[in-house]
Amino acid sequence: MPSHARSELSPTEKSGALGYRSADDSAALIGRERTSDKWGMEEPVAPSESLQGKAIDAQLESIGDALRSDVSALGVRGWSAGVGLGAGIVVLAAVGGIEAAGLGLLALVALVTAWRRPYLLGPFAALMLPAGERMHVLAAQVAPLEAVVGGGAVGYLVHLASKRERPRLTVAHWVFAALVAAIALSTLGPVDDSDRLREVLFWAALGIVFYAVTVQVGSRRLLLVALAAATLVEALVTIYEYVDGWSERFSLLNGAIVYPLPSGTLGHPNALAQFLVLAVLGVLALALAEQGALRRLGFLAVVMGSLALVVTFSRASWIAFAVGVSVYLLDRRTRVPVLAAGAVAAIGAASLALFNAGAIGARISSPFSGDSAGLYGFRAELVRRAAETIADHPFAGSGRFEEAGVYAGRPDLATHPHNLFLGLAVFFGIPAAIAFGALVLLALRSAWRASRARARADSLTALGFLALLVALLVNGILEYPLWNTSLLVLVVLALAVAITLGRDAANGSSASTETTERDAP
């Protein structure tokens, strides 16, 4: 520990408290040293309560100063605009009901947030991830998360215009722009309706959010809090649904069919399972670089999210999660804990399967019970049908996919080909699939390079996001996650964070507040 502690924080440290410094910067801010535990993982010496209190007081003071600065900067025009927007919300409530007014308010909050405090846009979107299910509003299906992304994109454009700064574009940004252009090209395909245009606009808004997160590098810590909160919400709802349906749950065909299944706030069991895989790995990646209360919050979300993932009964997501977690074996600091946790999970799964312990045990053993119900044959038929569709519409995609078949002895209708890249090519064309693949490769390379920089505190975070991207690709062999709004936004946020990790490693810097402070109004 330092021989003496300063009586107060410097003005620079006060102003940076809201900028969410890296784990190393925060350790210096509150006067703590870093040591290593028996696994080789970094561990701080506990700071004194007085220093913790000063750091928290400084952060709260910075938040208060920022709010007071925003209010005082409004002026007559600002207050007039605020009154006008408030009147617009009232009109929306009168015309479209409380749902329309709520969506308008969310969009407005996101707009103001991205305009005045752009480093909060990514965390705000992460916090709203459970709100991805669409509702019927004014003769349209709109999700609250879509309103947040759209409003945030408009607000960030206003922020850039007010700063009069040229965008700092990298290869990843150009690739995302190519992806949006390819999706725009898909509007020339056989499906001609308003939904196609809305998809283009939403992907364009996601591109702006992607850029904002990659530029506002100081928001990673708050992203942890927001993503952990979203994961906890989804996990608690899932576990509640599982317990609530306990007495009615049954399994058929050696566990191939289980009903009822939890769907969480996302409205679909498969979407819920995929969300939990990516969210848990993302929270774990961010928590490993933190200490204290943030780390405990992260691990709580990881534990609850993992339990919720078990009761989703999704075999594809279980496999993707196991493969993703195995990436941690690449690092000696996490190798022993992962092997220990994996051994416990394997013993538990084997016990459930061998003793046929209810629906979960039957589900675990179902992949080894053959394909008497023709489950895998339907998947093969979807691949064949998708290939034919892509051959008919290679550049603009078909815009839609519907294939009727028999799944587990019952008629079923598939609305996507259950494969990530086949789905992109079917809906938007081969150029879009190539552009998305290039974006994923850039993120993988970025996370890999950052994970190799062992001297950096962010190397474990990078390893975790590498695990997340691997799980996305494994899951993408059997599922198409981008049909769900929450999953789509989560994937974009994960790609953005992975890109920033590699850039910071190349620059030899950490997730500092430099960009946040420069862009602050």
Coordinates of C-alpha atoms in Angstrom, one line a residue:
M1 CA 0.0 0.0 0.0
P2 CA 1.2 3.6 -0.4
S3 CA 2.9 5.0 2.6
H4 CA 0.3 7.7 2.9
A5 CA -3.1 8.5 1.4
R6 CA -4.1 11.8 0.0
S7 CA -6.7 13.7 1.9
E8 CA -8.8 14.4 -1.3
L9 CA -8.9 13.4 -4.9
S10 CA -7.5 15.7 -7.5
P11 CA -9.8 17.6 -9.9
T12 CA -8.7 15.4 -12.7
E13 CA -9.6 12.2 -10.8
K14 CA -13.0 13.8 -9.9
S15 CA -13.8 14.5 -13.5
G16 CA -12.7 11.0 -14.5
A17 CA -14.8 9.3 -11.9
L18 CA -17.8 9.3 -14.3
G19 CA -15.6 8.2 -17.2
Y20 CA -15.3 4.6 -15.9
R21 CA -11.6 3.9 -15.9
S22 CA -10.0 0.6 -16.4
A23 CA -9.4 -1.8 -13.5
D24 CA -5.8 -0.5 -13.2
D25 CA -6.9 3.1 -13.2
S26 CA -9.5 2.5 -10.6
A27 CA -7.0 0.7 -8.4
A28 CA -4.8 3.8 -8.5
L29 CA -7.7 6.1 -7.9
I30 CA -8.6 4.6 -4.5
G31 CA -5.1 3.7 -3.5
R32 CA -5.0 -0.1 -3.7
E33 CA -2.2 -2.4 -4.9
R34 CA -2.6 -5.5 -6.9
T35 CA -1.3 -9.0 -6.0
S36 CA -1.9 -12.5 -7.3
D37 CA -3.9 -15.3 -5.8
K38 CA -3.0 -18.9 -6.0
W39 CA -4.5 -19.2 -9.5
G40 CA -2.3 -16.4 -10.7
M41 CA -5.3 -14.1 -11.1
E42 CA -4.9 -10.4 -10.1
E43 CA -6.3 -9.6 -6.7
P44 CA -6.2 -6.2 -4.9
V45 CA -5.3 -5.4 -1.3
A46 CA -8.5 -4.1 0.3
P47 CA -8.6 -0.3 0.3
S48 CA -9.4 1.6 3.4
E49 CA -13.1 2.6 3.9
S50 CA -12.1 6.2 3.9
L51 CA -10.5 6.0 0.5
Q52 CA -13.5 4.0 -0.9
G53 CA -15.8 6.6 0.5
K54 CA -13.9 9.4 -1.1
A55 CA -13.9 7.7 -4.5
I56 CA -17.7 7.1 -4.2
D57 CA -18.3 10.7 -3.1
A58 CA -16.2 11.9 -6.0
Q59 CA -18.2 9.9 -8.5
L60 CA -21.6 11.0 -7.0
E61 CA -20.3 14.6 -7.1
S62 CA -19.3 14.2 -10.7
I63 CA -22.7 12.8 -11.6
G64 CA -24.4 15.7 -9.8
D65 CA -22.1 18.3 -11.6
A66 CA -22.9 16.7 -14.9
L67 CA -26.7 16.9 -14.3
R68 CA -26.5 20.5 -13.1
S69 CA -24.3 21.4 -16.1
D70 CA -26.9 19.9 -18.5
V71 CA -29.8 21.6 -16.9
S72 CA -28.1 25.0 -16.8
A73 CA -27.0 24.6 -20.4
L74 CA -30.5 24.1 -21.7
G75 CA -31.4 27.8 -21.9
V76 CA -34.7 29.1 -23.2
R77 CA -34.5 27.1 -26.5
G78 CA -33.7 23.9 -24.6
W79 CA -36.6 24.3 -22.2
S80 CA -38.9 25.2 -25.1
A81 CA -37.8 22.1 -27.0
G82 CA -38.4 20.0 -23.8
V83 CA -41.9 21.4 -23.4
G84 CA -42.6 20.6 -27.1
L85 CA -41.3 17.0 -26.8
G86 CA -43.4 16.5 -23.6
A87 CA -46.5 17.7 -25.5
G88 CA -45.6 15.2 -28.2
I89 CA -45.6 12.4 -25.6
V90 CA -49.0 13.5 -24.4
V91 CA -50.3 13.4 -28.0
L92 CA -48.9 10.0 -28.5
A93 CA -50.7 8.8 -25.3
A94 CA -53.9 10.2 -26.6
V95 CA -53.6 8.7 -30.1
G96 CA -51.9 5.4 -29.5
G97 CA -52.4 4.7 -25.8
I98 CA -50.0 4.3 -23.0
E99 CA -47.8 1.9 -25.0
A100 CA -47.1 4.4 -27.7
A101 CA -46.3 7.1 -25.1
G102 CA -44.0 4.8 -23.3
L103 CA -42.1 3.9 -26.5
G104 CA -41.8 7.6 -27.3
L105 CA -40.5 8.4 -23.9
L106 CA -37.9 5.7 -24.1
A107 CA -36.8 7.0 -27.5
L108 CA -36.6 10.5 -26.1
V109 CA -34.5 9.4 -23.1
A110 CA -32.2 7.5 -25.4
L111 CA -31.9 10.5 -27.7
V112 CA -31.0 12.9 -24.9
T113 CA -28.6 10.3 -23.3
A114 CA -26.7 9.8 -26.6
W115 CA -26.6 13.5 -27.3
R116 CA -25.4 14.8 -23.9
R117 CA -23.6 11.7 -22.4
P118 CA -22.8 9.5 -25.3
Y119 CA -20.7 7.0 -23.3
L120 CA -23.9 5.9 -21.6
L121 CA -25.5 4.8 -24.9
G122 CA -24.0 1.3 -24.9
P123 CA -24.8 0.7 -21.2
F124 CA -28.4 2.0 -21.7
A125 CA -28.9 -0.4 -24.6
A126 CA -27.5 -3.3 -22.6
L127 CA -29.8 -2.5 -19.6
M128 CA -32.8 -2.6 -22.0
L129 CA -31.9 -6.0 -23.5
P130 CA -34.7 -7.8 -21.8
A131 CA -37.2 -5.5 -23.5
G132 CA -36.8 -7.0 -27.0
E133 CA -40.2 -8.5 -27.4
R134 CA -42.4 -6.6 -29.8
M135 CA -45.8 -5.1 -28.9
H136 CA -48.7 -3.9 -31.1
V137 CA -48.6 -0.1 -31.3
L138 CA -50.3 2.1 -33.9
A139 CA -50.8 -0.7 -36.4
A140 CA -47.1 -1.8 -36.1
Q141 CA -45.1 -4.3 -34.0
V142 CA -42.4 -2.4 -32.1
A143 CA -40.1 -3.5 -29.3
P144 CA -39.0 -1.0 -26.5
L145 CA -35.4 -2.0 -27.3
E146 CA -35.9 -0.8 -30.9
A147 CA -37.1 2.5 -29.6
V148 CA -34.0 2.9 -27.5
V149 CA -31.6 2.0 -30.3
G150 CA -33.4 4.3 -32.8
G151 CA -33.6 7.2 -30.4
G152 CA -30.0 6.7 -29.3
A153 CA -28.8 6.6 -32.9
V154 CA -30.5 9.9 -33.6
G155 CA -29.1 11.4 -30.4
Y156 CA -25.6 10.4 -31.3
L157 CA -25.8 11.9 -34.7
V158 CA -26.9 15.2 -33.0
H159 CA -23.9 14.8 -30.7
L160 CA -21.5 14.4 -33.6
A161 CA -23.1 17.4 -35.4
S162 CA -22.8 19.6 -32.4
K163 CA -19.2 18.7 -31.9
R164 CA -18.4 19.2 -35.6
E165 CA -16.0 16.4 -35.5
R166 CA -15.2 14.0 -38.4
P167 CA -16.0 10.4 -37.5
R168 CA -12.9 8.4 -36.7
L169 CA -13.6 5.4 -38.9
T170 CA -11.6 2.1 -38.8
V171 CA -11.8 -1.0 -40.9
A172 CA -14.5 -2.5 -38.5
H173 CA -16.7 0.6 -39.1
W174 CA -16.3 0.3 -42.9
V175 CA -17.2 -3.4 -42.7
F176 CA -20.3 -2.6 -40.7
A177 CA -21.2 0.1 -43.2
A178 CA -20.8 -2.5 -46.0
L179 CA -23.1 -4.8 -44.0
V180 CA -25.8 -2.1 -43.8
A181 CA -25.4 -1.4 -47.5
A182 CA -25.8 -5.1 -48.3
I183 CA -29.0 -5.2 -46.2
A184 CA -30.2 -2.2 -48.1
L185 CA -29.6 -4.0 -51.3
S186 CA -31.9 -6.7 -50.1
T187 CA -34.9 -4.4 -50.4
L188 CA -34.6 -5.0 -54.2
G189 CA -35.4 -8.7 -53.6
P190 CA -38.7 -10.4 -54.2
V191 CA -40.3 -9.2 -50.9
D192 CA -41.5 -5.7 -51.2
D193 CA -43.1 -4.3 -47.9
S194 CA -42.5 -1.8 -45.2
D195 CA -40.8 -4.4 -42.9
R196 CA -37.8 -4.5 -45.3
L197 CA -37.3 -0.8 -45.0
R198 CA -37.7 -0.9 -41.3
E199 CA -35.0 -3.6 -41.1
V200 CA -32.6 -1.5 -43.0
L201 CA -33.2 1.5 -40.8
F202 CA -32.8 -0.6 -37.6
W203 CA -29.5 -2.1 -38.9
A204 CA -28.3 1.5 -39.8
A205 CA -29.2 2.6 -36.2
L206 CA -27.3 -0.4 -34.9
G207 CA -24.3 0.7 -37.0
I208 CA -24.4 4.1 -35.2
V209 CA -24.6 2.4 -31.8
F210 CA -21.7 0.1 -32.8
Y211 CA -19.6 3.2 -33.7
A212 CA -20.5 5.0 -30.5
V213 CA -19.5 2.0 -28.3
T214 CA -16.2 1.5 -30.1
V215 CA -15.4 5.3 -29.7
Q216 CA -16.6 5.7 -26.2
V217 CA -14.1 3.3 -24.7
G218 CA -14.6 4.5 -21.1
S219 CA -18.1 2.8 -20.8
R220 CA -16.9 -0.8 -20.3
R221 CA -17.3 -0.8 -16.6
L222 CA -20.9 0.5 -16.7
L223 CA -21.6 -2.0 -19.5
L224 CA -20.7 -4.7 -16.9
V225 CA -23.3 -3.3 -14.5
A226 CA -26.0 -3.0 -17.2
L227 CA -25.4 -6.4 -18.7
A228 CA -25.2 -8.0 -15.3
A229 CA -28.5 -6.4 -14.3
A230 CA -30.1 -7.5 -17.6
T231 CA -28.8 -11.1 -17.1
L232 CA -30.1 -11.2 -13.5
V233 CA -33.6 -10.0 -14.6
E234 CA -33.7 -12.6 -17.4
A235 CA -32.4 -15.4 -15.1
L236 CA -34.9 -14.6 -12.3
V237 CA -37.8 -14.6 -14.7
T238 CA -36.6 -17.9 -16.3
I239 CA -36.2 -19.7 -12.9
Y240 CA -39.7 -18.4 -11.8
E241 CA -41.3 -19.8 -15.0
Y242 CA -39.5 -23.1 -14.5
V243 CA -40.7 -23.5 -11.0
D244 CA -44.2 -22.3 -11.8
G245 CA -44.6 -24.9 -14.6
W246 CA -43.0 -27.7 -12.5
S247 CA -46.2 -29.7 -12.0
E248 CA -47.3 -29.5 -15.6
R249 CA -43.9 -30.3 -17.3
F250 CA -43.5 -33.5 -19.2
S251 CA -41.1 -35.0 -21.7
L252 CA -41.7 -37.2 -24.8
L253 CA -39.6 -39.3 -27.2
N254 CA -36.7 -39.9 -24.7
G255 CA -36.5 -36.2 -23.8
A256 CA -36.6 -34.9 -27.4
I257 CA -39.7 -32.9 -26.5
V258 CA -40.1 -31.1 -23.2
Y259 CA -43.1 -28.9 -22.4
P260 CA -43.7 -26.3 -21.0
L261 CA -40.4 -24.4 -21.6
P262 CA -39.5 -21.1 -20.0
S263 CA -39.4 -18.2 -22.5
G264 CA -38.4 -15.3 -20.2
T265 CA -39.0 -11.8 -21.4
L266 CA -37.8 -12.6 -24.9
G267 CA -41.0 -14.6 -25.7
H268 CA -39.3 -17.7 -27.1
P269 CA -37.4 -20.5 -25.4
N270 CA -34.7 -20.8 -28.0
A271 CA -34.1 -17.0 -28.0
L272 CA -33.9 -17.1 -24.2
A273 CA -31.3 -19.9 -24.1
Q274 CA -29.1 -18.2 -26.7
F275 CA -29.4 -14.9 -24.8
L276 CA -28.3 -16.5 -21.6
V277 CA -25.3 -18.1 -23.2
L278 CA -23.9 -14.8 -24.7
A279 CA -24.9 -12.7 -21.7
V280 CA -23.3 -15.0 -19.1
L281 CA -20.1 -15.2 -21.0
G282 CA -20.1 -11.4 -21.6
V283 CA -20.7 -10.7 -17.9
L284 CA -18.0 -13.2 -16.9
A285 CA -15.5 -11.6 -19.3
L286 CA -16.1 -8.1 -17.8
A287 CA -16.2 -9.3 -14.2
L288 CA -12.8 -11.0 -14.4
A289 CA -11.2 -7.6 -14.9
E290 CA -13.0 -6.0 -11.9
Q291 CA -12.6 -6.2 -8.2
G292 CA -14.8 -5.6 -5.2
A293 CA -18.5 -5.1 -5.5
L294 CA -18.6 -5.0 -9.3
R295 CA -16.9 -8.4 -9.4
R296 CA -19.3 -9.9 -6.9
L297 CA -22.2 -8.5 -8.9
G298 CA -20.8 -10.0 -12.1
F299 CA -20.3 -13.5 -10.6
L300 CA -23.8 -13.4 -9.0
A301 CA -25.2 -12.7 -12.5
V302 CA -23.0 -15.5 -13.9
V303 CA -24.2 -18.1 -11.3
M304 CA -27.9 -17.2 -11.7
G305 CA -27.6 -17.0 -15.5
S306 CA -26.0 -20.4 -15.6
L307 CA -28.7 -22.0 -13.5
A308 CA -31.3 -20.4 -15.7
L309 CA -29.6 -21.7 -18.8
V310 CA -29.8 -25.3 -17.5
V311 CA -33.6 -25.1 -17.2
T312 CA -34.1 -23.8 -20.7
F313 CA -33.6 -27.4 -21.9
S314 CA -31.7 -26.1 -25.0
R315 CA -29.2 -28.7 -26.1
A316 CA -27.6 -26.4 -28.8
S317 CA -27.1 -23.6 -26.2
W318 CA -25.7 -26.1 -23.7
I319 CA -23.1 -27.2 -26.3
A320 CA -22.3 -23.6 -27.3
F321 CA -21.8 -22.6 -23.7
A322 CA -19.5 -25.6 -22.9
V323 CA -17.4 -24.9 -26.0
G324 CA -17.3 -21.1 -25.2
V325 CA -16.2 -21.7 -21.6
S326 CA -13.5 -24.1 -22.7
V327 CA -11.7 -21.1 -24.3
Y328 CA -10.7 -20.2 -20.8
L329 CA -8.4 -23.2 -20.8
L330 CA -6.0 -21.3 -23.1
D331 CA -5.0 -19.1 -20.1
R332 CA -3.1 -20.5 -17.1
R333 CA -4.9 -18.1 -14.8
T334 CA -8.3 -19.6 -15.5
R335 CA -7.4 -23.1 -16.5
V336 CA -7.7 -24.8 -13.1
P337 CA -11.0 -23.1 -12.0
V338 CA -12.6 -23.9 -15.4
L339 CA -11.4 -27.6 -15.2
A340 CA -12.8 -27.9 -11.7
A341 CA -16.2 -26.3 -12.7
G342 CA -16.3 -28.4 -15.8
A343 CA -15.7 -31.6 -13.8
V344 CA -18.5 -30.7 -11.4
A345 CA -20.9 -29.9 -14.3
A346 CA -20.0 -33.1 -16.1
I347 CA -20.6 -35.3 -13.1
G348 CA -23.9 -33.6 -12.4
A349 CA -25.1 -34.0 -16.0
A350 CA -24.0 -37.6 -16.1
S351 CA -25.8 -38.3 -12.9
L352 CA -29.0 -36.7 -14.1
A353 CA -28.8 -38.7 -17.4
L354 CA -28.0 -42.0 -15.9
F355 CA -30.6 -41.9 -13.2
N356 CA -33.2 -40.4 -15.6
A357 CA -33.8 -37.5 -13.2
G358 CA -36.9 -35.9 -14.6
A359 CA -37.2 -33.8 -17.8
I360 CA -33.6 -32.4 -17.5
G361 CA -32.1 -35.9 -17.3
A362 CA -34.1 -37.1 -20.2
R363 CA -33.1 -34.0 -22.2
I364 CA -29.4 -34.5 -21.5
S365 CA -29.6 -38.1 -22.6
S366 CA -31.7 -37.4 -25.7
P367 CA -28.8 -36.9 -28.1
F368 CA -27.6 -40.4 -27.4
S369 CA -31.0 -42.1 -27.9
G370 CA -31.0 -42.1 -31.7
D371 CA -33.2 -40.2 -34.1
S372 CA -36.3 -42.3 -34.1
A373 CA -38.5 -39.3 -34.3
G374 CA -36.7 -37.8 -37.4
L375 CA -35.5 -34.7 -35.5
Y376 CA -32.2 -34.3 -37.3
G377 CA -33.8 -35.1 -40.7
F378 CA -35.9 -32.0 -40.5
R379 CA -32.7 -29.9 -39.8
A380 CA -31.1 -31.4 -42.8
E381 CA -34.1 -30.5 -44.9
L382 CA -33.9 -26.9 -43.7
V383 CA -30.3 -26.7 -44.9
R384 CA -31.2 -28.1 -48.3
R385 CA -34.1 -25.6 -48.6
A386 CA -32.0 -22.7 -47.6
A387 CA -29.3 -23.6 -50.2
E388 CA -32.0 -23.6 -52.9
T389 CA -33.3 -20.2 -51.8
I390 CA -29.8 -18.7 -51.8
A391 CA -29.2 -20.1 -55.3
D392 CA -32.4 -18.4 -56.5
H393 CA -31.7 -15.1 -54.8
P394 CA -27.9 -14.8 -54.2
F395 CA -27.4 -11.0 -54.0
A396 CA -30.6 -9.7 -52.5
G397 CA -31.9 -12.7 -50.6
S398 CA -35.5 -13.8 -50.5
G399 CA -36.5 -11.8 -47.4
R400 CA -38.6 -14.7 -46.1
F401 CA -38.2 -18.3 -45.2
E402 CA -40.9 -20.8 -44.5
E403 CA -40.5 -24.6 -44.6
A404 CA -43.1 -27.0 -43.4
G405 CA -42.1 -30.4 -42.1
V406 CA -42.5 -33.0 -39.4
Y407 CA -40.6 -32.5 -36.2
A408 CA -40.9 -35.1 -33.4
G409 CA -43.9 -36.6 -35.1
R410 CA -45.8 -33.3 -35.3
P411 CA -46.3 -30.8 -38.1
D412 CA -44.0 -27.8 -37.8
L413 CA -43.2 -24.6 -39.6
A414 CA -39.7 -23.2 -39.6
T415 CA -39.4 -19.5 -40.2
H416 CA -35.6 -19.5 -40.5
P417 CA -33.0 -22.1 -41.6
H418 CA -31.5 -22.6 -38.0
N419 CA -28.0 -21.5 -39.1
L420 CA -26.4 -18.1 -38.6
F421 CA -24.7 -17.5 -42.0
L422 CA -27.3 -19.5 -44.0
G423 CA -30.0 -17.3 -42.4
L424 CA -28.2 -14.1 -43.3
A425 CA -27.7 -15.2 -46.9
V426 CA -31.4 -16.3 -47.1
F427 CA -32.8 -13.1 -45.7
F428 CA -30.3 -10.5 -47.0
G429 CA -28.2 -12.2 -49.6
I430 CA -24.6 -13.5 -49.8
P431 CA -23.0 -10.0 -49.6
A432 CA -24.6 -9.5 -46.2
A433 CA -23.4 -12.9 -45.0
I434 CA -19.9 -12.1 -46.2
A435 CA -19.8 -8.7 -44.5
F436 CA -21.1 -10.1 -41.2
G437 CA -18.6 -12.9 -41.4
A438 CA -15.8 -10.3 -41.9
L439 CA -17.0 -8.3 -38.9
V440 CA -16.9 -11.4 -36.7
L441 CA -13.4 -12.3 -38.0
L442 CA -12.2 -8.8 -37.1
A443 CA -13.7 -9.1 -33.6
L444 CA -12.1 -12.6 -33.2
R445 CA -8.7 -11.3 -34.2
S446 CA -9.0 -8.3 -32.0
A447 CA -10.0 -10.3 -28.9
W448 CA -7.3 -12.9 -29.6
R449 CA -4.6 -10.2 -29.8
A450 CA -5.8 -8.6 -26.7
S451 CA -5.9 -11.9 -24.8
R452 CA -2.2 -12.6 -25.7
A453 CA -1.1 -9.3 -24.1
R454 CA -0.6 -11.0 -20.7
A455 CA 0.8 -7.9 -19.0
R456 CA -2.5 -6.1 -19.5
A457 CA -5.4 -6.1 -17.0
D458 CA -7.8 -6.4 -19.9
S459 CA -6.4 -9.7 -21.2
L460 CA -8.9 -11.8 -19.2
T461 CA -11.7 -9.6 -20.5
A462 CA -10.5 -10.2 -24.1
L463 CA -10.3 -13.9 -23.4
G464 CA -13.9 -13.8 -22.2
F465 CA -15.1 -12.0 -25.3
L466 CA -13.2 -14.5 -27.4
A467 CA -15.2 -17.2 -25.6
L468 CA -18.4 -15.3 -26.3
L469 CA -17.6 -15.1 -30.0
V470 CA -16.7 -18.8 -30.2
A471 CA -20.0 -19.7 -28.5
L472 CA -21.9 -17.5 -31.0
L473 CA -20.3 -19.3 -33.9
V474 CA -21.0 -22.8 -32.4
N475 CA -24.6 -21.8 -31.6
G476 CA -24.9 -20.4 -35.1
I477 CA -24.4 -23.9 -36.6
L478 CA -27.7 -24.9 -35.2
E479 CA -29.6 -21.6 -34.7
Y480 CA -30.2 -18.2 -36.3
P481 CA -30.0 -15.8 -33.4
L482 CA -30.4 -12.5 -35.3
W483 CA -34.2 -12.9 -35.7
N484 CA -34.6 -11.7 -32.1
T485 CA -34.1 -8.0 -31.3
S486 CA -32.5 -8.6 -27.9
L487 CA -30.1 -11.2 -29.4
L488 CA -29.2 -8.9 -32.3
V489 CA -28.4 -5.9 -30.1
L490 CA -26.4 -8.1 -27.7
V491 CA -24.3 -9.5 -30.6
V492 CA -23.6 -6.0 -31.9
L493 CA -22.6 -4.8 -28.4
A494 CA -20.3 -7.8 -28.0
L495 CA -18.7 -7.2 -31.4
A496 CA -18.1 -3.5 -30.5
V497 CA -16.4 -4.3 -27.2
A498 CA -14.2 -7.0 -28.8
I499 CA -13.1 -4.5 -31.4
T500 CA -12.1 -1.9 -28.7
L501 CA -10.1 -4.5 -26.7
G502 CA -7.9 -5.3 -29.7
R503 CA -7.4 -1.6 -30.5
D504 CA -6.4 -0.8 -26.9
A505 CA -3.9 -3.7 -26.9
A506 CA -2.4 -2.4 -30.2
N507 CA -2.1 1.1 -28.7
G508 CA -0.6 -0.2 -25.4
S509 CA -3.4 1.6 -23.5
S510 CA -6.3 0.6 -21.3
A511 CA -9.9 1.5 -21.3
S512 CA -9.3 5.0 -20.2
T513 CA -11.4 8.1 -20.1
E514 CA -9.6 9.9 -22.8
T515 CA -12.3 9.6 -25.4
T516 CA -15.1 10.1 -22.9
E517 CA -13.6 13.3 -21.6
R518 CA -12.9 14.6 -25.1
D519 CA -16.4 14.0 -26.3
A520 CA -18.2 15.2 -23.2
P521 CA -20.3 18.3 -23.9

